[in-house]
mmCIF file of C-alpha atoms in Angstrom:
data_model
loop_
_atom_site.group_PDB
_atom_site.id
_atom_site.type_symbol
_atom_site.label_atom_id
_atom_site.label_comp_id
_atom_site.label_asym_id
_atom_site.label_seq_id
_atom_site.Cartn_x
_atom_site.Cartn_y
_atom_site.Cartn_z
ATOM 1 C CA GLN A 1 26.054 -20.385 7.214
ATOM 2 C CA LYS A 2 23.505 -18.292 8.604
ATOM 3 C CA GLU A 3 23.762 -16.495 11.290
ATOM 4 C CA VAL A 4 20.980 -17.922 13.663
ATOM 5 C CA GLU A 5 19.413 -20.864 13.059
ATOM 6 C CA GLN A 6 16.129 -22.753 13.695
ATOM 7 C CA ASN A 7 14.130 -26.187 12.235
ATOM 8 C CA SER A 8 11.252 -24.478 10.950
ATOM 9 C CA GLY A 9 9.113 -27.482 11.716
ATOM 10 C CA PRO A 10 6.238 -27.953 12.246
ATOM 11 C CA LEU A 11 7.160 -29.213 15.748
ATOM 12 C CA SER A 12 4.172 -30.814 16.943
ATOM 13 C CA VAL A 13 3.591 -32.470 20.451
ATOM 14 C CA PRO A 14 0.395 -33.161 22.322
ATOM 15 C CA GLU A 15 -1.716 -30.943 25.028
ATOM 16 C CA GLY A 16 -0.206 -31.168 28.250
ATOM 17 C CA ALA A 17 3.929 -31.656 26.878
ATOM 18 C CA ILE A 18 6.726 -29.365 27.106
ATOM 19 C CA ALA A 19 7.812 -28.562 23.915
ATOM 20 C CA SER A 20 11.104 -27.782 23.067
ATOM 21 C CA LEU A 21 12.048 -24.956 20.738
ATOM 22 C CA ASN A 22 15.652 -24.389 19.655
ATOM 23 C CA CYS A 23 18.318 -21.906 18.099
ATOM 24 C CA THR A 24 21.816 -21.977 17.383
ATOM 25 C CA TYR A 25 23.924 -18.794 16.934
ATOM 26 C CA SER A 26 26.886 -17.938 15.051
ATOM 27 C CA ASP A 27 28.145 -14.626 16.456
ATOM 28 C CA ARG A 28 30.029 -15.197 19.739
ATOM 29 C CA GLY A 29 29.285 -11.497 20.094
ATOM 30 C CA SER A 30 25.551 -11.942 20.349
ATOM 31 C CA GLN A 31 24.867 -10.909 24.328
ATOM 32 C CA SER A 32 21.233 -10.350 24.698
ATOM 33 C CA PHE A 33 18.423 -13.291 23.428
ATOM 34 C CA PHE A 34 14.661 -13.174 22.776
ATOM 35 C CA TRP A 35 11.685 -15.186 22.042
ATOM 36 C CA TYR A 36 8.694 -14.352 20.191
ATOM 37 C CA ARG A 37 5.488 -15.893 19.525
ATOM 38 C CA GLN A 38 3.881 -14.471 16.361
ATOM 39 C CA TYR A 39 0.240 -16.250 15.675
ATOM 40 C CA SER A 40 -0.516 -16.290 11.985
ATOM 41 C CA GLY A 41 -1.167 -12.893 10.918
ATOM 42 C CA LYS A 42 0.023 -11.332 13.817
ATOM 43 C CA SER A 43 2.791 -9.112 15.062
ATOM 44 C CA PRO A 44 5.946 -10.857 17.024
ATOM 45 C CA GLU A 45 5.299 -10.394 21.282
ATOM 46 C CA LEU A 46 7.653 -10.449 23.201
ATOM 47 C CA ILE A 47 7.861 -13.875 26.387
ATOM 48 C CA MET A 48 11.327 -14.216 27.049
ATOM 49 C CA PHE A 49 14.835 -12.618 27.542
ATOM 50 C CA ILE A 50 18.132 -13.771 28.611
ATOM 51 C CA TYR A 51 21.396 -12.595 29.203
ATOM 52 C CA SER A 52 23.196 -14.754 30.715
ATOM 53 C CA ASN A 53 24.304 -17.968 30.948
ATOM 54 C CA GLY A 54 21.724 -20.415 32.700
ATOM 55 C CA ASP A 55 17.824 -21.307 32.897
ATOM 56 C CA LYS A 56 15.484 -18.484 33.186
ATOM 57 C CA GLU A 57 11.877 -19.471 34.260
ATOM 58 C CA ASP A 58 8.247 -17.298 33.670
ATOM 59 C CA GLY A 59 5.224 -18.963 34.402
ATOM 60 C CA ARG A 60 5.359 -22.036 32.499
ATOM 61 C CA PHE A 61 8.301 -20.772 30.140
ATOM 62 C CA THR A 62 11.803 -21.061 30.802
ATOM 63 C CA ALA A 63 14.680 -20.117 28.383
ATOM 64 C CA GLN A 64 18.084 -21.523 28.418
ATOM 65 C CA LEU A 65 21.435 -19.915 27.791
ATOM 66 C CA ASN A 66 24.771 -21.966 27.161
ATOM 67 C CA THR A 67 27.446 -20.015 25.163
ATOM 68 C CA ALA A 68 30.028 -21.978 24.869
ATOM 69 C CA SER A 69 27.753 -24.164 23.123
ATOM 70 C CA GLN A 70 26.283 -20.835 21.535
ATOM 71 C CA TYR A 71 22.575 -21.655 21.743
ATOM 72 C CA VAL A 72 19.367 -20.989 23.464
ATOM 73 C CA SER A 73 16.210 -22.991 24.133
ATOM 74 C CA LEU A 74 13.193 -22.036 25.454
ATOM 75 C CA LEU A 75 10.761 -24.968 27.271
ATOM 76 C CA ILE A 76 7.024 -24.857 27.419
ATOM 77 C CA ARG A 77 5.745 -26.902 29.452
ATOM 78 C CA ASP A 78 2.147 -27.907 30.181
ATOM 79 C CA SER A 79 1.176 -26.872 25.847
ATOM 80 C CA GLN A 80 -1.915 -25.615 24.950
ATOM 81 C CA PRO A 81 -3.894 -25.568 21.887
ATOM 82 C CA SER A 82 -3.309 -21.670 22.199
ATOM 83 C CA ASP A 83 0.987 -21.848 22.188
ATOM 84 C CA SER A 84 0.450 -22.882 18.452
ATOM 85 C CA ALA A 85 2.301 -20.221 16.740
ATOM 86 C CA THR A 86 5.949 -19.334 15.370
ATOM 87 C CA TYR A 87 8.523 -18.840 17.778
ATOM 88 C CA LEU A 88 11.553 -16.549 16.504
ATOM 89 C CA CYS A 89 14.798 -16.534 18.234
ATOM 90 C CA ALA A 90 16.727 -13.042 17.986
ATOM 91 C CA MET A 91 19.854 -11.531 19.280
ATOM 92 C CA THR A 92 21.780 -8.685 19.818
ATOM 93 C CA GLY A 93 25.730 -8.780 19.931
ATOM 94 C CA THR A 94 28.177 -7.286 17.625
ATOM 95 C CA ALA A 95 25.798 -4.913 15.823
ATOM 96 C CA SER A 96 23.306 -3.462 17.619
ATOM 97 C CA LYS A 97 20.253 -4.609 15.665
ATOM 98 C CA LEU A 98 18.123 -7.841 16.375
ATOM 99 C CA THR A 99 18.966 -10.239 14.287
ATOM 100 C CA PHE A 100 15.748 -13.371 13.446
ATOM 101 C CA GLY A 101 16.392 -16.582 13.146
ATOM 102 C CA THR A 102 13.849 -17.657 10.546
ATOM 103 C CA GLY A 103 11.438 -19.152 13.074
ATOM 104 C CA THR A 104 10.179 -22.458 14.528
ATOM 105 C CA ARG A 105 6.020 -23.538 13.802
ATOM 106 C CA LEU A 106 5.028 -25.036 16.833
ATOM 107 C CA GLN A 107 1.449 -27.595 16.923
ATOM 108 C CA VAL A 108 -0.111 -28.344 20.180
ATOM 109 C CA THR A 109 -2.548 -31.246 19.457
ATOM 110 C CA LEU A 110 -5.683 -31.944 21.795
ATOM 111 C CA ASP B 1 -3.048 -4.751 24.931
ATOM 112 C CA THR B 2 0.205 -3.887 22.794
ATOM 113 C CA GLU B 3 2.351 -0.420 24.412
ATOM 114 C CA VAL B 4 2.789 0.643 20.591
ATOM 115 C CA THR B 5 -0.201 1.680 18.283
ATOM 116 C CA GLN B 6 0.154 1.389 15.003
ATOM 117 C CA THR B 7 -2.064 3.038 12.690
ATOM 118 C CA PRO B 8 -3.554 2.363 10.199
ATOM 119 C CA LYS B 9 -4.106 -1.385 10.765
ATOM 120 C CA HIS B 10 -4.403 -2.248 6.420
ATOM 121 C CA LEU B 11 -3.979 0.033 3.984
ATOM 122 C CA VAL B 12 -4.735 -0.786 0.161
ATOM 123 C CA MET B 13 -2.990 1.983 -2.306
ATOM 124 C CA GLY B 14 -2.035 2.134 -6.234
ATOM 125 C CA MET B 15 1.741 2.692 -7.018
ATOM 126 C CA THR B 16 0.753 6.340 -7.826
ATOM 127 C CA ASN B 17 -0.218 7.184 -4.136
ATOM 128 C CA LYS B 18 1.585 8.902 -1.554
ATOM 129 C CA LYS B 19 0.263 7.826 2.119
ATOM 130 C CA SER B 20 1.900 7.416 5.836
ATOM 131 C CA LEU B 21 2.388 4.632 8.443
ATOM 132 C CA LYS B 22 2.091 5.890 11.951
ATOM 133 C CA CYS B 23 3.751 4.526 14.684
ATOM 134 C CA GLU B 24 3.560 5.991 18.833
ATOM 135 C CA GLN B 25 4.864 4.781 21.773
ATOM 136 C CA HIS B 26 4.607 6.489 25.207
ATOM 137 C CA MET B 27 7.129 3.788 27.266
ATOM 138 C CA GLY B 28 9.598 6.473 27.073
ATOM 139 C CA HIS B 29 11.932 4.642 24.970
ATOM 140 C CA ARG B 30 14.261 6.393 22.791
ATOM 141 C CA ALA B 31 15.095 4.221 20.243
ATOM 142 C CA MET B 32 12.373 3.033 17.667
ATOM 143 C CA TYR B 33 12.648 0.870 14.575
ATOM 144 C CA TRP B 34 10.398 0.024 11.182
ATOM 145 C CA TYR B 35 10.639 -3.670 9.625
ATOM 146 C CA LYS B 36 9.150 -5.252 6.766
ATOM 147 C CA GLN B 37 7.516 -8.701 7.002
ATOM 148 C CA LYS B 38 6.589 -11.196 3.891
ATOM 149 C CA ALA B 39 4.395 -14.193 4.828
ATOM 150 C CA LYS B 40 6.682 -17.060 6.479
ATOM 151 C CA LYS B 41 9.672 -14.919 6.212
ATOM 152 C CA PRO B 42 11.085 -12.830 10.124
ATOM 153 C CA PRO B 43 10.503 -9.288 10.526
ATOM 154 C CA GLU B 44 13.530 -7.272 7.657
ATOM 155 C CA LEU B 45 15.008 -4.060 9.190
ATOM 156 C CA MET B 46 14.496 -1.260 7.683
ATOM 157 C CA PHE B 47 15.208 2.372 9.754
ATOM 158 C CA VAL B 48 16.069 2.592 13.286
ATOM 159 C CA TYR B 49 15.884 6.396 15.055
ATOM 160 C CA SER B 50 17.873 6.778 18.085
ATOM 161 C CA TYR B 51 16.837 9.811 20.696
ATOM 162 C CA GLU B 52 15.276 11.148 17.439
ATOM 163 C CA LYS B 53 18.050 10.810 14.695
ATOM 164 C CA LEU B 54 18.252 8.108 12.058
ATOM 165 C CA SER B 55 20.567 5.598 13.153
ATOM 166 C CA ILE B 56 20.594 2.861 10.275
ATOM 167 C CA ASN B 57 19.057 2.621 7.069
ATOM 168 C CA GLU B 58 19.275 -0.590 6.137
ATOM 169 C CA SER B 59 19.535 0.366 2.218
ATOM 170 C CA VAL B 60 15.887 0.930 1.933
ATOM 171 C CA PRO B 61 14.607 2.190 -1.510
ATOM 172 C CA SER B 62 14.269 5.962 -1.316
ATOM 173 C CA ARG B 63 10.273 5.026 -1.811
ATOM 174 C CA PHE B 64 9.717 5.033 1.840
ATOM 175 C CA SER B 65 10.935 7.703 3.389
ATOM 176 C CA PRO B 66 11.052 7.381 6.979
ATOM 177 C CA GLU B 67 10.183 10.493 9.700
ATOM 178 C CA CYS B 68 10.662 11.273 13.802
ATOM 179 C CA PRO B 69 8.937 14.087 14.886
ATOM 180 C CA ASN B 70 9.197 13.180 18.296
ATOM 181 C CA SER B 71 10.675 10.555 20.576
ATOM 182 C CA SER B 72 6.706 9.212 21.168
ATOM 183 C CA LEU B 73 6.353 8.977 17.296
ATOM 184 C CA LEU B 74 7.542 7.374 14.024
ATOM 185 C CA ASN B 75 6.142 7.670 10.994
ATOM 186 C CA LEU B 76 7.111 5.848 7.424
ATOM 187 C CA HIS B 77 6.202 8.005 4.634
ATOM 188 C CA LEU B 78 4.814 5.714 1.067
ATOM 189 C CA HIS B 79 5.623 7.093 -2.167
ATOM 190 C CA ALA B 80 5.597 5.058 -5.800
ATOM 191 C CA LEU B 81 4.953 1.789 -4.295
ATOM 192 C CA GLN B 82 5.642 -1.637 -6.129
ATOM 193 C CA PRO B 83 3.443 -4.697 -5.621
ATOM 194 C CA GLU B 84 6.596 -6.863 -3.894
ATOM 195 C CA ASP B 85 6.506 -3.431 -1.035
ATOM 196 C CA SER B 86 3.273 -5.503 -0.241
ATOM 197 C CA ALA B 87 3.903 -6.784 3.380
ATOM 198 C CA LEU B 88 2.943 -6.612 7.074
ATOM 199 C CA TYR B 89 4.917 -3.341 8.128
ATOM 200 C CA LEU B 90 5.834 -3.113 12.131
ATOM 201 C CA CYS B 91 7.215 -0.736 14.688
ATOM 202 C CA ALA B 92 9.463 -1.436 17.697
ATOM 203 C CA SER B 93 10.399 0.037 20.424
ATOM 204 C CA SER B 94 13.285 -0.270 23.405
ATOM 205 C CA GLY B 95 14.647 1.723 25.611
ATOM 206 C CA VAL B 96 18.023 2.928 24.211
ATOM 207 C CA GLU B 97 19.741 1.329 21.007
ATOM 208 C CA GLY B 98 21.898 -1.248 21.821
ATOM 209 C CA SER B 99 21.510 -1.447 25.369
ATOM 210 C CA GLY B 100 20.470 -5.164 24.418
ATOM 211 C CA GLN B 101 16.712 -4.407 25.884
ATOM 212 C CA PRO B 102 14.093 -5.964 24.210
ATOM 213 C CA GLN B 103 11.861 -4.777 21.315
ATOM 214 C CA HIS B 104 8.571 -4.194 21.661
ATOM 215 C CA PHE B 105 6.693 -4.238 18.489
ATOM 216 C CA GLY B 106 3.153 -2.719 17.727
ATOM 217 C CA ASP B 107 0.110 -4.653 16.168
ATOM 218 C CA GLY B 108 2.246 -3.354 12.748
ATOM 219 C CA THR B 109 0.027 -2.458 9.546
ATOM 220 C CA ARG B 110 -1.114 -4.508 6.613
ATOM 221 C CA LEU B 111 -0.397 -2.631 3.203
ATOM 222 C CA SER B 112 -1.487 -3.892 -0.465
ATOM 223 C CA ILE B 113 -0.119 -2.181 -3.275
ATOM 224 C CA LEU B 114 -2.458 -2.582 -6.348
#
């Protein structure tokens, strides 16, 4: 079992819709959770981080954490074509290093 | 604009060349990282420096040699690389290693080995 699992996609959503990206993890010691956006050929860009159970909102982005079920998700409201990218879920926990999922490719269609 | 600056943006080198990648941050971060990323894969950790000391070496071949001259600078010296070392090399920094603070990435150096 991979430590951090994401559906590779592509996840296709129409412009203006809500995109829901999910990530599950196996290390119950994971404590800090991050979402990075990566455009093709570019470097990862931090868009959200969450440290406690529940929801955290920042503009059109909402991160959701459920440690009991060991999942973290990212919701993108009013999706725009510029949101088309690969979204990497990452976390730190018992080991201080950042563990990445394989990423979900999001396509926002016109 | 990224707050972690990497140079050069692109590098092409032969297998016998010696070159260096450079990374600089002015956020007062005390942890700095080198990652390697191949196409359609997540970044793979190579090295971690904490308070200018090497903290983690993920069993990286000795043809990659990291250096942290001061709290703002991180170098990666390259020598006798192989074609499979062609990749995007990413530098990142965070407040303190192990604190759970976010890592911020530079734009990366696209390395091609001939």
